[in-house]
Amino acid sequence: RAFPTARRSKRCRRGTRWPFDTPAIWEKTSNKKAPGKGSVQGKILFKAVFALRGKTSFPGKWASGGLFGSPDAPKKDLTERGGKMVVLIGGESHVGKTLFAHRLMLRTGIPYTSLDHLKMGLIRAGKACFTALSPDEQIAREMWGIVKGMAETCLENGQDIILEGCYLLPEDVAPLQGPHTQALFLTFSDRYLASSAHLLRSMENVIERRKFPMPPQTPEQVRRTALRHAALRRRCEAAGVPCVAIASDYEKETEEAL
């Protein structure tokens, strides 16, 4: 679309994966001159093509990462795991699941999906038997069949995916754990909530912009939050699912979990 005067070669029209498999992209098929390597359009095109093939790098502001993440971030070789891995990240609301999944994506190259998006997609499409204000436990029960199907499909197809959200229950996740499926639940310890509960509001929009921000927490609300986190840790222990209780240093302890 960016080069309306260009024409694909006969080889390309026969079904070759155009334009990433051959440098002979353009040919002159009409009186109009197709952009070649020497033209400005051709130089831009070939820079983009060979950058995507790993033979060069994008210039300017694209080189700093941007949409593709930082090029200097360490990446793990996905082939070491057989080329497929499903990671399930659960925990209470405002514990940093989306931020954790985003950091894991930048480190491993595995894309992540937020179950909040899946929930709202079902609600907006009129396919959900719950509302956005329904209890998290109810939503988790109703959505688990879809989430499990997504994980199993990725494993069958040899694809990697990170699924994160508060709609994962330790009892449901436990049977899926295996060589190519890892689960982790994030929680806050009582000590962390007692000293750093105010940070939950300051960090809730690091990855996403919430339409309804978290109101200031009263001491009673902090106490009830601590009880929910403690209950989740007990459920993880009973189900045999890994769980991290952040005690003091959020950055350091989440880095260790990564």
Backbone as numpy.savetxt, mean C-alpha at the origin, in Angstrom:
# Nx Ny Nz CAx CAy CAz Cx Cy Cz
-0.86 8.87 -27.97 -1.69 10.07 -27.97 -0.83 11.33 -27.97
0.36 11.26 -27.39 1.21 12.44 -27.32 1.88 12.72 -28.65
1.92 11.75 -29.57 2.61 11.90 -30.85 1.64 11.50 -31.97
0.72 12.39 -32.35 -0.31 12.01 -33.33 0.24 11.71 -34.70
1.45 12.22 -35.06 1.99 11.97 -36.40 2.73 10.65 -36.49
2.91 9.98 -35.37 3.67 8.74 -35.36 2.80 7.57 -35.80
3.43 6.60 -36.41 2.74 5.40 -36.84 3.50 4.19 -36.34
2.78 3.16 -35.92 3.44 1.95 -35.47 3.86 1.11 -36.68
4.93 0.37 -36.50 5.41 -0.49 -37.58 4.49 -1.69 -37.74
4.67 -2.44 -38.86 3.86 -3.63 -39.08 4.09 -4.65 -37.97
5.34 -4.73 -37.52 5.65 -5.67 -36.45 4.87 -5.32 -35.18
4.77 -4.02 -34.88 4.03 -3.60 -33.70 2.55 -3.88 -33.85
2.03 -3.66 -35.09 0.59 -3.86 -35.29 0.21 -5.33 -35.22
1.20 -6.23 -35.40 0.90 -7.66 -35.34 0.77 -8.15 -33.90
0.95 -7.29 -32.90 0.72 -7.71 -31.54 1.94 -7.64 -30.64
3.06 -7.08 -31.15 4.23 -6.92 -30.30 3.91 -5.94 -29.19
4.50 -6.15 -28.02 4.27 -5.24 -26.90 4.93 -3.90 -27.19
4.16 -2.99 -27.73 4.68 -1.69 -28.14 4.52 -0.72 -26.99
5.49 0.18 -26.71 6.74 0.37 -27.44 7.94 -0.12 -26.65
7.78 -0.99 -25.69 8.84 -1.26 -24.75 9.79 -2.38 -25.17
9.51 -3.08 -26.29 10.33 -4.24 -26.62 11.29 -4.00 -27.77
11.22 -2.85 -28.43 12.09 -2.62 -29.58 12.41 -1.14 -29.70
13.67 -0.80 -30.01 13.99 0.62 -30.24 13.46 1.14 -31.56
13.10 0.23 -32.48 12.58 0.67 -33.78 11.10 0.97 -33.65
10.79 2.04 -32.96 9.39 2.32 -32.63 8.67 3.00 -33.80
9.37 3.93 -34.43 8.70 4.76 -35.43 9.14 4.40 -36.84
8.24 4.51 -37.76 8.62 4.41 -39.16 7.79 5.41 -39.97
8.32 5.80 -41.07 7.64 6.80 -41.89 6.62 6.10 -42.78
5.34 6.27 -42.49 4.30 5.60 -43.26 3.43 6.60 -44.03
3.75 7.88 -43.93 2.98 8.88 -44.66 3.92 10.01 -45.05
3.37 11.05 -45.65 4.17 12.20 -46.03 4.66 12.98 -44.82
3.98 12.83 -43.67 4.40 13.53 -42.48 5.60 12.83 -41.87
6.54 13.61 -41.39 7.73 13.04 -40.80 7.45 12.62 -39.37
7.65 11.31 -39.09 7.44 10.80 -37.73 8.61 11.23 -36.87
8.36 11.49 -35.59 9.46 11.90 -34.70 10.47 10.78 -34.51
11.71 11.07 -34.77 12.77 10.09 -34.59 13.62 10.42 -33.41
14.76 9.69 -33.27 15.61 9.91 -32.12 16.20 11.31 -32.10
16.35 11.90 -33.28 16.99 13.20 -33.33 16.08 14.35 -32.99
14.76 14.14 -33.08 13.83 15.23 -32.81 13.63 15.41 -31.31
13.05 16.55 -30.95 12.78 16.83 -29.53 11.78 15.82 -28.99
10.71 15.55 -29.77 9.71 14.59 -29.32 10.33 13.20 -29.16
11.17 12.85 -30.12 11.80 11.53 -30.06 12.72 11.38 -28.86
13.48 12.44 -28.54 14.37 12.38 -27.38 13.59 12.20 -26.10
12.47 12.93 -25.97 11.64 12.78 -24.77 11.09 11.37 -24.68
10.59 10.84 -25.81 10.01 9.51 -25.80 11.03 8.46 -25.41
12.21 8.50 -26.05 13.21 7.47 -25.79 13.76 7.58 -24.37
13.85 8.80 -23.82 14.26 8.94 -22.42 13.25 8.23 -21.51
11.96 8.45 -21.80 10.93 7.83 -20.96 10.94 6.32 -21.10
11.05 5.83 -22.35 11.04 4.38 -22.58 12.20 3.71 -21.89
13.42 4.21 -22.08 14.59 3.55 -21.51 14.69 3.77 -20.02
14.06 4.85 -19.51 14.03 5.01 -18.05 13.17 3.93 -17.44
12.02 3.65 -18.08 11.16 2.58 -17.56 11.83 1.22 -17.69
12.73 1.07 -18.67 13.45 -0.20 -18.81 14.67 -0.27 -17.93
14.93 0.79 -17.15 16.04 0.77 -16.21 17.37 1.14 -16.81
17.40 1.74 -18.04 18.67 2.05 -18.69 19.13 3.48 -18.43
18.27 4.30 -17.85 18.65 5.66 -17.51 17.74 6.11 -16.39
17.71 7.37 -16.07 16.86 7.86 -14.99 16.09 9.08 -15.47
14.97 9.35 -14.82 14.20 10.53 -15.16 14.94 11.78 -14.72
14.92 12.83 -15.51 15.63 14.06 -15.14 14.81 14.93 -14.22
15.45 15.97 -13.73 14.75 17.02 -12.99 14.11 16.54 -11.71
12.88 17.07 -11.44 12.22 16.79 -10.16 11.80 15.34 -10.04
11.66 14.62 -11.18 11.30 13.21 -11.09 12.42 12.40 -10.44
13.65 12.89 -10.55 14.78 12.13 -10.01 14.74 12.05 -8.49
14.01 12.95 -7.84 13.95 12.95 -6.38 12.97 11.93 -5.84
12.28 11.22 -6.71 11.36 10.18 -6.25 9.95 10.52 -6.63
9.32 11.42 -5.89 7.95 11.82 -6.20 7.00 10.64 -6.12
6.25 10.45 -7.21 5.23 9.42 -7.24 5.81 8.02 -7.11
7.04 7.83 -7.54 7.63 6.50 -7.56 8.38 6.16 -6.28
8.45 7.08 -5.31 9.22 6.85 -4.09 10.67 7.19 -4.31
11.43 7.25 -3.24 12.82 7.64 -3.34 13.64 6.54 -4.00
14.46 6.86 -5.03 15.29 5.84 -5.66 16.40 5.35 -4.76
16.72 6.12 -3.72 17.80 5.71 -2.82 17.32 4.80 -1.70
16.00 4.62 -1.57 15.49 3.78 -0.49 15.88 2.33 -0.76
16.34 1.60 0.26 16.73 0.20 0.06 15.54 -0.65 -0.31
15.71 -1.48 -1.31 14.65 -2.37 -1.77 15.08 -3.82 -1.53
14.13 -4.62 -1.09 14.39 -6.04 -0.92 14.11 -6.77 -2.23
14.89 -7.79 -2.53 14.72 -8.55 -3.75 13.49 -9.44 -3.60
12.45 -9.17 -4.40 11.22 -9.93 -4.28 11.39 -11.37 -4.74
12.38 -11.62 -5.58 12.58 -12.98 -6.07 13.05 -13.91 -4.97
13.61 -13.36 -3.89 14.06 -14.21 -2.79 12.88 -14.89 -2.11
11.68 -14.31 -2.24 10.51 -14.89 -1.60 9.67 -15.67 -2.57
10.22 -16.00 -3.73 9.44 -16.72 -4.71 8.52 -15.82 -5.51
8.62 -14.51 -5.32 7.87 -13.56 -6.13 6.45 -13.33 -5.66
6.08 -13.79 -4.45 4.72 -13.52 -3.98 4.74 -13.41 -2.47
4.03 -12.41 -1.97 3.95 -12.21 -0.53 2.70 -11.39 -0.23
1.91 -11.87 0.74 0.74 -11.15 1.23 1.04 -10.72 2.66
0.93 -9.43 2.92 1.17 -8.88 4.25 -0.12 -8.26 4.76
-0.54 -8.68 5.95 -1.77 -8.18 6.57 -1.39 -7.36 7.79
-1.80 -6.10 7.82 -1.46 -5.19 8.92 -2.75 -4.72 9.58
-2.93 -5.09 10.85 -4.14 -4.73 11.57 -3.83 -3.90 12.80
-4.87 -3.51 13.49 -4.71 -2.70 14.69 -5.87 -1.75 14.88
-5.91 -1.12 16.04 -6.96 -0.17 16.33 -6.80 1.10 15.48
-7.84 1.90 15.43 -7.82 3.15 14.67 -6.76 4.10 15.21
-6.14 4.85 14.30 -5.16 5.88 14.64 -3.86 5.31 15.23
-3.56 4.06 14.93 -2.32 3.48 15.44 -1.17 3.61 14.43
-1.48 4.05 13.21 -0.44 4.24 12.20 -0.32 3.10 11.22
-1.40 2.40 10.93 -1.35 1.25 10.02 -1.05 1.69 8.59
-1.72 2.76 8.13 -1.51 3.22 6.75 -0.10 3.76 6.57
0.40 4.50 7.56 1.77 4.99 7.49 2.76 3.83 7.48
2.52 2.82 8.29 3.38 1.65 8.33 3.37 0.93 6.97
2.17 0.76 6.39 2.07 0.10 5.08 2.77 0.91 4.00
2.65 2.24 4.08 3.31 3.09 3.09 4.83 2.96 3.18
5.36 2.96 4.39 6.81 2.79 4.57 7.26 1.42 4.10
6.44 0.40 4.36 6.79 -0.95 3.89 6.76 -1.02 2.38
5.84 -0.31 1.76 5.78 -0.26 0.30 7.05 0.35 -0.28
7.50 1.48 0.30 8.70 2.14 -0.19 9.92 1.25 -0.01
9.92 0.42 1.01 11.08 -0.42 1.30 11.11 -1.69 0.44
9.95 -2.27 0.17 9.91 -3.56 -0.53 9.41 -3.45 -1.97
8.72 -2.36 -2.28 8.13 -2.25 -3.61 6.78 -2.93 -3.73
6.24 -3.46 -2.63 4.94 -4.14 -2.65 3.83 -3.09 -2.50
2.85 -3.05 -3.38 1.77 -2.07 -3.25 0.86 -2.42 -2.07
0.23 -1.40 -1.52 -0.68 -1.65 -0.40 -2.08 -1.14 -0.72
-3.06 -1.76 -0.07 -4.46 -1.38 -0.23 -5.06 -1.17 1.15
-5.75 -0.05 1.33 -6.41 0.24 2.59 -7.81 -0.35 2.57
-8.16 -1.10 3.62 -9.50 -1.68 3.71 -10.56 -0.60 3.90
-10.16 0.60 4.32 -11.11 1.72 4.39 -11.67 2.03 3.01
-10.82 1.96 1.99 -11.27 2.23 0.63 -12.24 1.14 0.16
-11.92 -0.10 0.50 -12.82 -1.21 0.15 -14.17 -1.03 0.84
-14.14 -0.66 2.11 -15.39 -0.45 2.87 -16.24 0.64 2.23
-15.61 1.80 1.95 -16.38 2.92 1.40 -16.84 2.62 -0.02
-16.07 1.83 -0.78 -16.51 1.44 -2.11 -17.78 0.62 -2.06
-17.84 -0.32 -1.12 -19.05 -1.13 -0.97 -20.24 -0.28 -0.53
-19.99 0.66 0.40 -21.08 1.50 0.90 -21.60 2.41 -0.20
-20.70 3.08 -0.92 -21.13 4.01 -1.97 -21.81 3.30 -3.13
-21.44 2.03 -3.35 -22.07 1.26 -4.42 -23.40 0.64 -3.99
-23.76 0.80 -2.72 -25.00 0.22 -2.22 -24.94 -1.28 -2.06
-23.74 -1.84 -1.92 -23.57 -3.29 -1.81 -23.27 -3.74 -0.38
-23.23 -2.82 0.57 -22.84 -3.16 1.94 -24.06 -3.31 2.83
-23.97 -4.25 3.77 -25.04 -4.42 4.75 -24.66 -3.74 6.06
-23.78 -2.75 5.96 -23.36 -1.96 7.12 -23.19 -0.52 6.68
-22.99 0.36 7.62 -22.76 1.77 7.31 -21.38 2.16 7.82
-20.98 3.39 7.50 -19.67 3.87 7.95 -19.61 4.00 9.45
-20.77 4.06 10.11 -20.81 4.21 11.57 -21.04 2.89 12.29
-21.09 1.79 11.55 -21.27 0.48 12.18 -20.03 0.12 13.00
-20.17 -0.72 14.03 -19.00 -1.13 14.81 -17.94 -1.81 13.95
-16.68 -1.56 14.28 -15.59 -2.13 13.50 -15.66 -3.65 13.44
-16.06 -4.28 14.53 -16.14 -5.74 14.57 -17.17 -6.26 13.57
-18.30 -5.58 13.45 -19.33 -5.99 12.49 -18.82 -5.83 11.06
-18.19 -4.69 10.78 -17.66 -4.47 9.43 -16.60 -5.51 9.09
-15.75 -5.83 10.07 -14.70 -6.82 9.83 -15.29 -8.18 9.48
-16.36 -8.58 10.19 -17.00 -9.87 9.91 -17.59 -9.91 8.51
-18.23 -8.80 8.12 -18.89 -8.76 6.81 -17.88 -8.69 5.66
-16.74 -8.04 5.88 -15.77 -7.85 4.80 -14.75 -8.97 4.71
-14.66 -9.84 5.71 -13.57 -10.80 5.74 -13.57 -11.73 4.54
-14.75 -12.14 4.07 -14.79 -13.02 2.90 -14.13 -12.39 1.68
-14.34 -11.09 1.49 -13.73 -10.39 0.36 -12.22 -10.26 0.56
-11.82 -9.86 1.78 -10.40 -9.69 2.06 -9.64 -11.01 1.91
-10.22 -12.08 2.44 -9.59 -13.40 2.30 -9.49 -13.80 0.83
-10.54 -13.53 0.06 -10.50 -13.85 -1.36 -9.43 -13.07 -2.10
-9.24 -11.80 -1.75 -8.18 -11.00 -2.36 -6.81 -11.59 -2.06
-6.59 -11.98 -0.79 -5.30 -12.54 -0.40 -5.04 -13.86 -1.12
-6.04 -14.73 -1.17 -5.86 -16.03 -1.82 -5.64 -15.87 -3.32
-6.32 -14.91 -3.94 -6.14 -14.68 -5.38 -4.72 -14.20 -5.68
-4.20 -13.30 -4.84 -2.84 -12.82 -5.03 -1.83 -13.96 -4.89
-2.05 -14.85 -3.93 -1.15 -15.98 -3.77 -1.22 -16.92 -4.97
-2.42 -17.17 -5.48 -2.57 -18.04 -6.64 -1.91 -17.45 -7.87
-2.00 -16.12 -8.02 -1.45 -15.46 -9.21 0.01 -15.08 -9.06
0.61 -15.35 -7.88 2.00 -14.99 -7.67 2.21 -13.50 -7.57
1.26 -12.80 -6.94 1.35 -11.34 -6.80 1.61 -10.96 -5.35
2.21 -9.79 -5.18 2.47 -9.24 -3.84 1.42 -8.19 -3.51
1.02 -8.12 -2.25 0.07 -7.10 -1.82 0.17 -6.91 -0.31
-0.05 -5.68 0.12 -0.16 -5.35 1.54 -1.59 -4.89 1.79
-2.28 -5.53 2.71 -3.63 -5.16 3.06 -3.62 -4.63 4.49
-4.10 -3.40 4.69 -4.05 -2.81 6.02 -5.40 -2.22 6.38
-5.73 -2.31 7.68 -6.96 -1.72 8.15 -7.35 -2.27 9.51
-8.26 -1.56 10.15 -8.73 -2.01 11.46 -9.81 -3.08 11.33
-10.11 -3.49 10.09 -11.14 -4.50 9.87 -10.52 -5.88 9.67
-9.42 -6.13 10.35 -8.78 -7.45 10.39 -8.85 -7.96 11.83
-9.30 -9.18 12.00 -9.40 -9.78 13.33 -8.35 -10.88 13.47
-7.66 -10.95 14.60 -6.60 -11.95 14.77 -7.08 -13.38 14.53
-8.30 -13.69 14.95 -8.82 -15.05 14.79 -9.01 -15.40 13.31
-9.34 -14.42 12.48 -9.51 -14.67 11.04 -8.17 -14.76 10.34
-7.24 -13.91 10.75 -5.95 -13.83 10.07 -5.06 -15.04 10.36
-5.16 -15.58 11.58 -4.25 -16.64 12.03 -4.15 -17.82 11.06
-5.27 -18.38 10.55 -5.14 -19.54 9.65 -4.44 -19.25 8.33
-4.37 -17.99 7.94 -3.74 -17.64 6.65 -2.22 -17.56 6.74
-1.68 -17.49 7.94 -0.24 -17.32 8.09 0.52 -18.52 7.52
1.59 -18.21 6.80 2.38 -19.27 6.19 3.63 -18.70 5.56
4.31 -19.50 4.72 5.57 -19.04 4.10 5.43 -17.77 3.28
4.24 -17.57 2.68 4.06 -16.40 1.82 3.01 -15.45 2.36
2.61 -15.60 3.59 1.63 -14.70 4.20 2.10 -14.32 5.59
2.27 -13.03 5.81 2.70 -12.53 7.11 1.67 -11.55 7.64
1.49 -11.57 8.95 0.53 -10.68 9.60 1.21 -9.96 10.75
0.76 -8.74 11.01 1.29 -7.97 12.13 0.20 -7.00 12.61
0.02 -6.96 13.92 -0.94 -6.02 14.50 -0.16 -4.98 15.31
-0.56 -3.72 15.16 0.08 -2.62 15.86 -0.82 -2.14 16.99
-0.23 -1.94 18.15 -0.98 -1.42 19.30 -0.10 -0.42 20.05
-0.73 0.34 20.94 -0.03 1.24 21.85 -0.11 0.68 23.27
1.00 0.76 23.97 1.00 0.33 25.36 0.29 1.36 26.23
-0.06 0.95 27.44 -0.71 1.89 28.37 0.19 3.09 28.64
1.49 2.83 28.76 2.42 3.92 29.06 2.49 4.92 27.91
2.49 4.42 26.70 2.57 5.32 25.54 1.31 6.19 25.46
0.16 5.59 25.65 -1.09 6.36 25.58 -1.17 7.39 26.69
-0.65 7.05 27.87 -0.70 7.98 28.99 0.16 9.21 28.75
1.27 9.02 28.02 2.21 10.13 27.83 2.11 10.80 26.46
1.60 10.08 25.46 1.66 10.60 24.08 0.33 10.53 23.35
-0.77 10.47 24.07 -2.07 10.37 23.40 -2.34 11.59 22.52
-1.78 12.74 22.86 -2.01 13.95 22.06 -1.38 13.85 20.67
-0.40 12.96 20.50 0.25 12.82 19.20 -0.63 12.13 18.18
-1.64 11.40 18.63 -2.51 10.69 17.70 -3.22 11.65 16.77
-3.66 12.80 17.29 -4.34 13.79 16.46 -3.37 14.49 15.51
-2.15 14.72 15.95 -1.18 15.46 15.13 -0.67 14.64 13.96
-0.79 13.30 14.04 -0.24 12.44 12.99 -1.31 11.76 12.15
-2.59 12.07 12.39 -3.64 11.32 11.71 -3.74 11.66 10.22
-3.17 12.78 9.78 -3.25 13.17 8.37 -1.91 13.09 7.67
-1.00 12.26 8.17 0.31 12.15 7.54 0.19 11.56 6.15
-0.64 10.54 5.97 -0.80 9.88 4.68 -2.09 10.31 3.99
-3.16 10.43 4.73 -4.46 10.78 4.16 -5.03 12.00 4.88
-5.92 12.70 4.22 -6.59 13.84 4.81 -7.97 13.40 5.26
-8.15 13.23 6.55 -9.41 12.74 7.09 -10.49 13.82 7.06
-11.66 13.42 6.58 -12.77 14.36 6.51 -13.28 14.72 7.89
-13.26 13.74 8.80 -13.72 13.97 10.16 -12.55 13.72 11.11
-11.80 14.77 11.47 -10.62 14.58 12.33 -11.00 14.11 13.73
-10.03 13.51 14.37 -10.22 12.98 15.71 -10.35 14.13 16.71
-11.38 14.14 17.54 -11.52 15.22 18.54 -10.52 15.05 19.67
-10.26 16.10 20.43 -9.35 15.96 21.59 -9.84 14.88 22.54
-8.90 14.10 23.06 -9.23 12.96 23.90 -9.25 13.36 25.38
-10.32 12.99 26.06 -10.41 13.20 27.49 -9.69 12.05 28.21
-9.33 12.21 29.47 -8.69 11.11 30.20 -9.51 9.82 30.18
-10.81 9.92 30.22 -11.66 8.73 30.18 -11.59 8.05 28.82
-11.55 8.84 27.75 -11.43 8.26 26.42 -10.07 7.60 26.23
-9.03 8.20 26.77 -7.69 7.59 26.69 -7.68 6.26 27.44
-8.35 6.21 28.57 -8.41 4.97 29.35 -9.12 3.87 28.58
-10.23 4.22 27.92 -10.97 3.22 27.15 -10.17 2.77 25.92
-9.43 3.70 25.32 -8.55 3.33 24.20 -7.49 2.34 24.65
-6.92 2.58 25.82 -5.90 1.67 26.36 -6.49 0.28 26.60
-7.73 0.22 27.05 -8.38 -1.08 27.27 -8.58 -1.83 25.96
-8.96 -1.11 24.90 -9.13 -1.77 23.60 -7.82 -2.31 23.08
-6.75 -1.54 23.22 -5.44 -1.99 22.75 -4.97 -3.21 23.55
-5.20 -3.19 24.85 -4.80 -4.34 25.67 -5.61 -5.58 25.30
-6.90 -5.41 25.02 -7.73 -6.54 24.62 -7.27 -7.11 23.28
-6.87 -6.24 22.34 -6.38 -6.71 21.05 -5.08 -7.50 21.22
-4.22 -7.06 22.10 -2.97 -7.81 22.34 -3.26 -9.20 22.89
-4.25 -9.30 23.78 -4.61 -10.62 24.31 -5.18 -11.52 23.22
-5.97 -10.95 22.31 -6.53 -11.74 21.22 -5.43 -12.20 20.26
-4.46 -11.34 19.99 -3.34 -11.73 19.13 -2.53 -12.86 19.76
-2.30 -12.75 21.06 -1.54 -13.79 21.75 -2.28 -15.12 21.73
-3.59 -15.09 21.93 -4.38 -16.31 21.91 -4.43 -16.93 20.51
-4.44 -16.09 19.48 -4.53 -16.60 18.11 -3.16 -16.93 17.51
-2.09 -16.52 18.18 -0.75 -16.77 17.66 -0.36 -15.86 16.53
-0.81 -14.62 16.58 -0.51 -13.63 15.54 0.46 -12.60 16.12
1.53 -12.25 15.40 2.49 -11.26 15.91 1.82 -9.92 16.19
2.24 -9.31 17.30 1.67 -8.03 17.71 2.77 -7.18 18.32
2.79 -5.89 17.94 3.77 -4.95 18.46 3.06 -3.97 19.38
3.59 -3.80 20.58 3.06 -2.82 21.53 4.07 -1.68 21.63
3.76 -0.57 21.00 4.68 0.57 20.99 4.67 1.19 22.38
5.86 1.27 23.00 5.96 1.67 24.39 6.40 3.12 24.59
7.37 3.58 23.79 7.90 4.93 24.03 8.30 5.65 22.75
9.17 5.03 21.94 9.71 5.68 20.74 9.01 5.11 19.51
8.07 5.86 18.96 7.27 5.35 17.84 8.14 5.05 16.63
8.99 5.99 16.24 9.81 5.81 15.04 10.74 4.61 15.18
11.42 4.51 16.28 12.38 3.43 16.48 11.70 2.07 16.51
10.60 1.97 17.22 9.94 0.67 17.40 9.23 0.22 16.13
8.66 1.15 15.35 8.06 0.76 14.07 9.13 0.41 13.06
10.28 1.06 13.13 11.40 0.72 12.25 11.87 -0.71 12.53
11.94 -1.09 13.79 12.31 -2.46 14.13 11.28 -3.44 13.62
10.01 -3.07 13.68 8.95 -3.95 13.16 9.05 -4.10 11.65
9.42 -3.02 10.95 9.61 -3.10 9.51 10.72 -4.08 9.16
